[in-house]
PDB file of C-alpha atoms in Angstrom:
ATOM      1  CA  UNK A   1      13.853 -23.286  57.182  1.00  0.00           C
ATOM      2  CA  UNK A   2      12.369 -26.404  55.715  1.00  0.00           C
ATOM      3  CA  UNK A   3       9.194 -24.476  54.992  1.00  0.00           C
ATOM      4  CA  UNK A   4      11.134 -21.907  52.945  1.00  0.00           C
ATOM      5  CA  UNK A   5      12.878 -24.549  50.837  1.00  0.00           C
ATOM      6  CA  UNK A   6       9.617 -26.358  50.202  1.00  0.00           C
ATOM      7  CA  UNK A   7       7.990 -23.103  49.117  1.00  0.00           C
ATOM      8  CA  UNK A   8      10.918 -22.290  46.815  1.00  0.00           C
ATOM      9  CA  UNK A   9      10.694 -25.714  45.177  1.00  0.00           C
ATOM     10  CA  UNK A  10       6.973 -25.211  44.702  1.00  0.00           C
ATOM     11  CA  UNK A  11       7.506 -21.809  43.005  1.00  0.00           C
ATOM     12  CA  UNK A  12      10.250 -23.096  40.702  1.00  0.00           C
ATOM     13  CA  UNK A  13       8.103 -25.994  39.519  1.00  0.00           C
ATOM     14  CA  UNK A  14       5.010 -23.825  39.056  1.00  0.00           C
ATOM     15  CA  UNK A  15       3.681 -22.837  35.616  1.00  0.00           C
ATOM     16  CA  UNK A  16       1.586 -19.970  36.904  1.00  0.00           C
ATOM     17  CA  UNK A  17       1.856 -16.829  34.780  1.00  0.00           C
ATOM     18  CA  UNK A  18       3.493 -18.527  31.803  1.00  0.00           C
ATOM     19  CA  UNK A  19       0.458 -17.920  29.586  1.00  0.00           C
ATOM     20  CA  UNK A  20       0.442 -14.232  30.461  1.00  0.00           C
ATOM     21  CA  UNK A  21       4.134 -13.978  29.628  1.00  0.00           C
ATOM     22  CA  UNK A  22       3.657 -15.771  26.306  1.00  0.00           C
ATOM     23  CA  UNK A  23       0.751 -13.480  25.429  1.00  0.00           C
ATOM     24  CA  UNK A  24       2.776 -10.394  26.355  1.00  0.00           C
ATOM     25  CA  UNK A  25       5.592 -11.506  24.066  1.00  0.00           C
ATOM     26  CA  UNK A  26       3.375 -12.619  21.188  1.00  0.00           C
ATOM     27  CA  UNK A  27       0.793  -9.810  21.009  1.00  0.00           C
ATOM     28  CA  UNK A  28       3.170  -7.112  19.650  1.00  0.00           C
ATOM     29  CA  UNK A  29       4.332  -9.504  16.935  1.00  0.00           C
ATOM     30  CA  UNK A  30       0.743 -10.335  15.956  1.00  0.00           C
ATOM     31  CA  UNK A  31      -0.230  -6.645  16.007  1.00  0.00           C
ATOM     32  CA  UNK A  32       2.672  -5.821  13.684  1.00  0.00           C
ATOM     33  CA  UNK A  33       1.724  -8.649  11.362  1.00  0.00           C
ATOM     34  CA  UNK A  34      -1.887  -7.466  11.277  1.00  0.00           C
ATOM     35  CA  UNK A  35      -0.713  -3.929  10.461  1.00  0.00           C
ATOM     36  CA  UNK A  36       1.397  -5.178   7.551  1.00  0.00           C
ATOM     37  CA  UNK A  37      -1.455  -7.307   6.173  1.00  0.00           C
ATOM     38  CA  UNK A  38      -4.060  -4.521   6.379  1.00  0.00           C
ATOM     39  CA  UNK A  39      -1.826  -1.785   4.954  1.00  0.00           C
ATOM     40  CA  UNK A  40      -0.315  -4.067   2.329  1.00  0.00           C
ATOM     41  CA  UNK A  41      -3.712  -5.212   1.105  1.00  0.00           C
ATOM     42  CA  UNK A  42      -4.990  -1.641   0.894  1.00  0.00           C
ATOM     43  CA  UNK A  43      -1.917  -0.478  -1.009  1.00  0.00           C
ATOM     44  CA  UNK A  44      -2.064  -3.450  -3.408  1.00  0.00           C
ATOM     45  CA  UNK A  45      -5.748  -2.889  -4.161  1.00  0.00           C
ATOM     46  CA  UNK A  46      -5.098   0.797  -4.836  1.00  0.00           C
ATOM     47  CA  UNK A  47      -2.062   0.033  -7.005  1.00  0.00           C
ATOM     48  CA  UNK A  48      -4.056  -2.529  -8.976  1.00  0.00           C
ATOM     49  CA  UNK A  49      -6.719   0.102  -9.673  1.00  0.00           C
ATOM     50  CA  UNK A  50      -4.053   2.610 -10.760  1.00  0.00           C
ATOM     51  CA  UNK A  51      -2.448   0.059 -13.053  1.00  0.00           C
ATOM     52  CA  UNK A  52      -5.760  -0.816 -14.686  1.00  0.00           C
ATOM     53  CA  UNK A  53      -6.609   2.875 -15.156  1.00  0.00           C
ATOM     54  CA  UNK A  54      -3.241   3.600 -16.784  1.00  0.00           C
ATOM     55  CA  UNK A  55      -3.692   0.628 -19.114  1.00  0.00           C
ATOM     56  CA  UNK A  56      -7.199   1.702 -20.166  1.00  0.00           C
ATOM     57  CA  UNK A  57      -5.991   5.278 -20.644  1.00  0.00           C
ATOM     58  CA  UNK A  58      -3.074   4.152 -22.834  1.00  0.00           C
ATOM     59  CA  UNK A  59      -5.451   2.122 -25.020  1.00  0.00           C
ATOM     60  CA  UNK A  60      -7.739   5.145 -25.271  1.00  0.00           C
ATOM     61  CA  UNK A  61      -4.852   7.329 -26.472  1.00  0.00           C
ATOM     62  CA  UNK A  62      -4.013   4.712 -29.100  1.00  0.00           C
ATOM     63  CA  UNK A  63      -7.610   4.527 -30.330  1.00  0.00           C
ATOM     64  CA  UNK A  64      -8.341   8.255 -30.444  1.00  0.00           C
ATOM     65  CA  UNK A  65      -4.923   9.842 -30.791  1.00  0.00           C
ATOM     66  CA  UNK A  66      -6.026  12.471 -28.258  1.00  0.00           C
ATOM     67  CA  UNK A  67      -4.398  12.893 -24.870  1.00  0.00           C
ATOM     68  CA  UNK A  68      -6.131  15.988 -23.495  1.00  0.00           C
ATOM     69  CA  UNK A  69      -9.086  14.087 -22.003  1.00  0.00           C
ATOM     70  CA  UNK A  70      -6.999  11.323 -20.390  1.00  0.00           C
ATOM     71  CA  UNK A  71      -6.799  12.862 -16.863  1.00  0.00           C
ATOM     72  CA  UNK A  72     -10.609  13.081 -16.797  1.00  0.00           C
ATOM     73  CA  UNK A  73     -10.855   9.464 -17.968  1.00  0.00           C
ATOM     74  CA  UNK A  74      -8.455   8.280 -15.254  1.00  0.00           C
ATOM     75  CA  UNK A  75     -10.378  10.195 -12.579  1.00  0.00           C
ATOM     76  CA  UNK A  76     -13.618   8.600 -13.808  1.00  0.00           C
ATOM     77  CA  UNK A  77     -12.021   5.133 -13.652  1.00  0.00           C
ATOM     78  CA  UNK A  78     -10.932   5.717 -10.047  1.00  0.00           C
ATOM     79  CA  UNK A  79     -14.105   6.932  -8.299  1.00  0.00           C
ATOM     80  CA  UNK A  80     -12.998   5.757  -4.841  1.00  0.00           C
ATOM     81  CA  UNK A  81      -9.819   7.858  -4.895  1.00  0.00           C
ATOM     82  CA  UNK A  82      -9.523  11.591  -4.286  1.00  0.00           C
ATOM     83  CA  UNK A  83      -9.018  13.263  -7.701  1.00  0.00           C
ATOM     84  CA  UNK A  84      -6.813  15.955  -6.159  1.00  0.00           C
ATOM     85  CA  UNK A  85      -4.270  13.257  -5.225  1.00  0.00           C
ATOM     86  CA  UNK A  86      -4.154  11.740  -8.735  1.00  0.00           C
ATOM     87  CA  UNK A  87      -1.640  13.024 -11.301  1.00  0.00           C
ATOM     88  CA  UNK A  88      -1.864  11.666 -14.843  1.00  0.00           C
ATOM     89  CA  UNK A  89       0.945  12.203 -17.345  1.00  0.00           C
ATOM     90  CA  UNK A  90       0.812  11.229 -21.024  1.00  0.00           C
ATOM     91  CA  UNK A  91       4.084  11.214 -22.973  1.00  0.00           C
ATOM     92  CA  UNK A  92       4.946  10.219 -26.512  1.00  0.00           C
ATOM     93  CA  UNK A  93       8.431   8.713 -26.682  1.00  0.00           C
ATOM     94  CA  UNK A  94      10.769   7.732 -29.498  1.00  0.00           C
ATOM     95  CA  UNK A  95       9.420  10.288 -31.978  1.00  0.00           C
ATOM     96  CA  UNK A  96       5.811   9.296 -31.330  1.00  0.00           C
ATOM     97  CA  UNK A  97       6.274   5.533 -31.677  1.00  0.00           C
ATOM     98  CA  UNK A  98       5.432   4.791 -28.034  1.00  0.00           C
ATOM     99  CA  UNK A  99       2.825   6.285 -25.733  1.00  0.00           C
ATOM    100  CA  UNK A 100       3.270   6.109 -21.968  1.00  0.00           C
ATOM    101  CA  UNK A 101       0.545   6.901 -19.461  1.00  0.00           C
ATOM    102  CA  UNK A 102       1.746   7.335 -15.900  1.00  0.00           C
ATOM    103  CA  UNK A 103      -0.713   7.618 -13.023  1.00  0.00           C
ATOM    104  CA  UNK A 104       0.629   8.803  -9.668  1.00  0.00           C
ATOM    105  CA  UNK A 105      -1.399   8.724  -6.464  1.00  0.00           C
ATOM    106  CA  UNK A 106      -0.546   9.931  -2.966  1.00  0.00           C
ATOM    107  CA  UNK A 107      -1.795   6.971  -0.941  1.00  0.00           C
ATOM    108  CA  UNK A 108      -2.972   7.751   2.581  1.00  0.00           C
ATOM    109  CA  UNK A 109      -2.417   4.762   4.835  1.00  0.00           C
ATOM    110  CA  UNK A 110      -5.512   3.382   6.520  1.00  0.00           C
ATOM    111  CA  UNK A 111      -4.061   3.187  10.010  1.00  0.00           C
ATOM    112  CA  UNK A 112      -1.968   6.346   9.740  1.00  0.00           C
ATOM    113  CA  UNK A 113       1.728   6.796   9.330  1.00  0.00           C
ATOM    114  CA  UNK A 114       4.126   5.734   6.619  1.00  0.00           C
ATOM    115  CA  UNK A 115       6.455   3.014   7.899  1.00  0.00           C
ATOM    116  CA  UNK A 116       8.776   3.511   4.901  1.00  0.00           C
ATOM    117  CA  UNK A 117       9.485   7.176   5.647  1.00  0.00           C
ATOM    118  CA  UNK A 118      11.222   8.933   8.493  1.00  0.00           C
ATOM    119  CA  UNK A 119       9.494  12.231   7.705  1.00  0.00           C
ATOM    120  CA  UNK A 120       6.216  13.397   9.162  1.00  0.00           C
ATOM    121  CA  UNK A 121       4.384  12.760   5.885  1.00  0.00           C
ATOM    122  CA  UNK A 122       1.766  10.029   6.025  1.00  0.00           C
ATOM    123  CA  UNK A 123       1.615   9.718   2.237  1.00  0.00           C
ATOM    124  CA  UNK A 124       3.015   6.847   0.227  1.00  0.00           C
ATOM    125  CA  UNK A 125       3.360   7.647  -3.479  1.00  0.00           C
ATOM    126  CA  UNK A 126       2.111   4.878  -5.768  1.00  0.00           C
ATOM    127  CA  UNK A 127       3.061   5.052  -9.457  1.00  0.00           C
ATOM    128  CA  UNK A 128       1.565   2.903 -12.224  1.00  0.00           C
ATOM    129  CA  UNK A 129       2.822   3.265 -15.770  1.00  0.00           C
ATOM    130  CA  UNK A 130       1.750   1.673 -19.051  1.00  0.00           C
ATOM    131  CA  UNK A 131       3.700   1.965 -22.315  1.00  0.00           C
ATOM    132  CA  UNK A 132       2.268   0.840 -25.640  1.00  0.00           C
ATOM    133  CA  UNK A 133       3.609   1.075 -29.176  1.00  0.00           C
ATOM    134  CA  UNK A 134       1.732   3.395 -31.513  1.00  0.00           C
ATOM    135  CA  UNK A 135       0.652   1.504 -34.642  1.00  0.00           C
TER     136      UNK A 135
END
């Protein structure tokens, strides 16, 4: 019986396996954090490109007064994105005193899946809009 108590005391005081337990608890948290960083960075870079394209397109409408060529301009400014997923809308508001260029893009996540949606769609819609007063 003394041997059993001595063995029990030895097991209770042992630190064996603690590192494996810590790793098992920490790895899912780190994997989730990595997912958020990678997807967030990709979405922010894409949104930044959309925002810049909408701004350039709005300035182009102000300079030329034409809006028919703006979707082609936006597609040319976004060569890394699929043109079939880009929708460009030009509207004149307040009786022509303001022009708004809205660029919408169906963003495909890099790792698959849309964590913000409970549907089966993997697309996240990014919208960048620029409004400028017409001189």
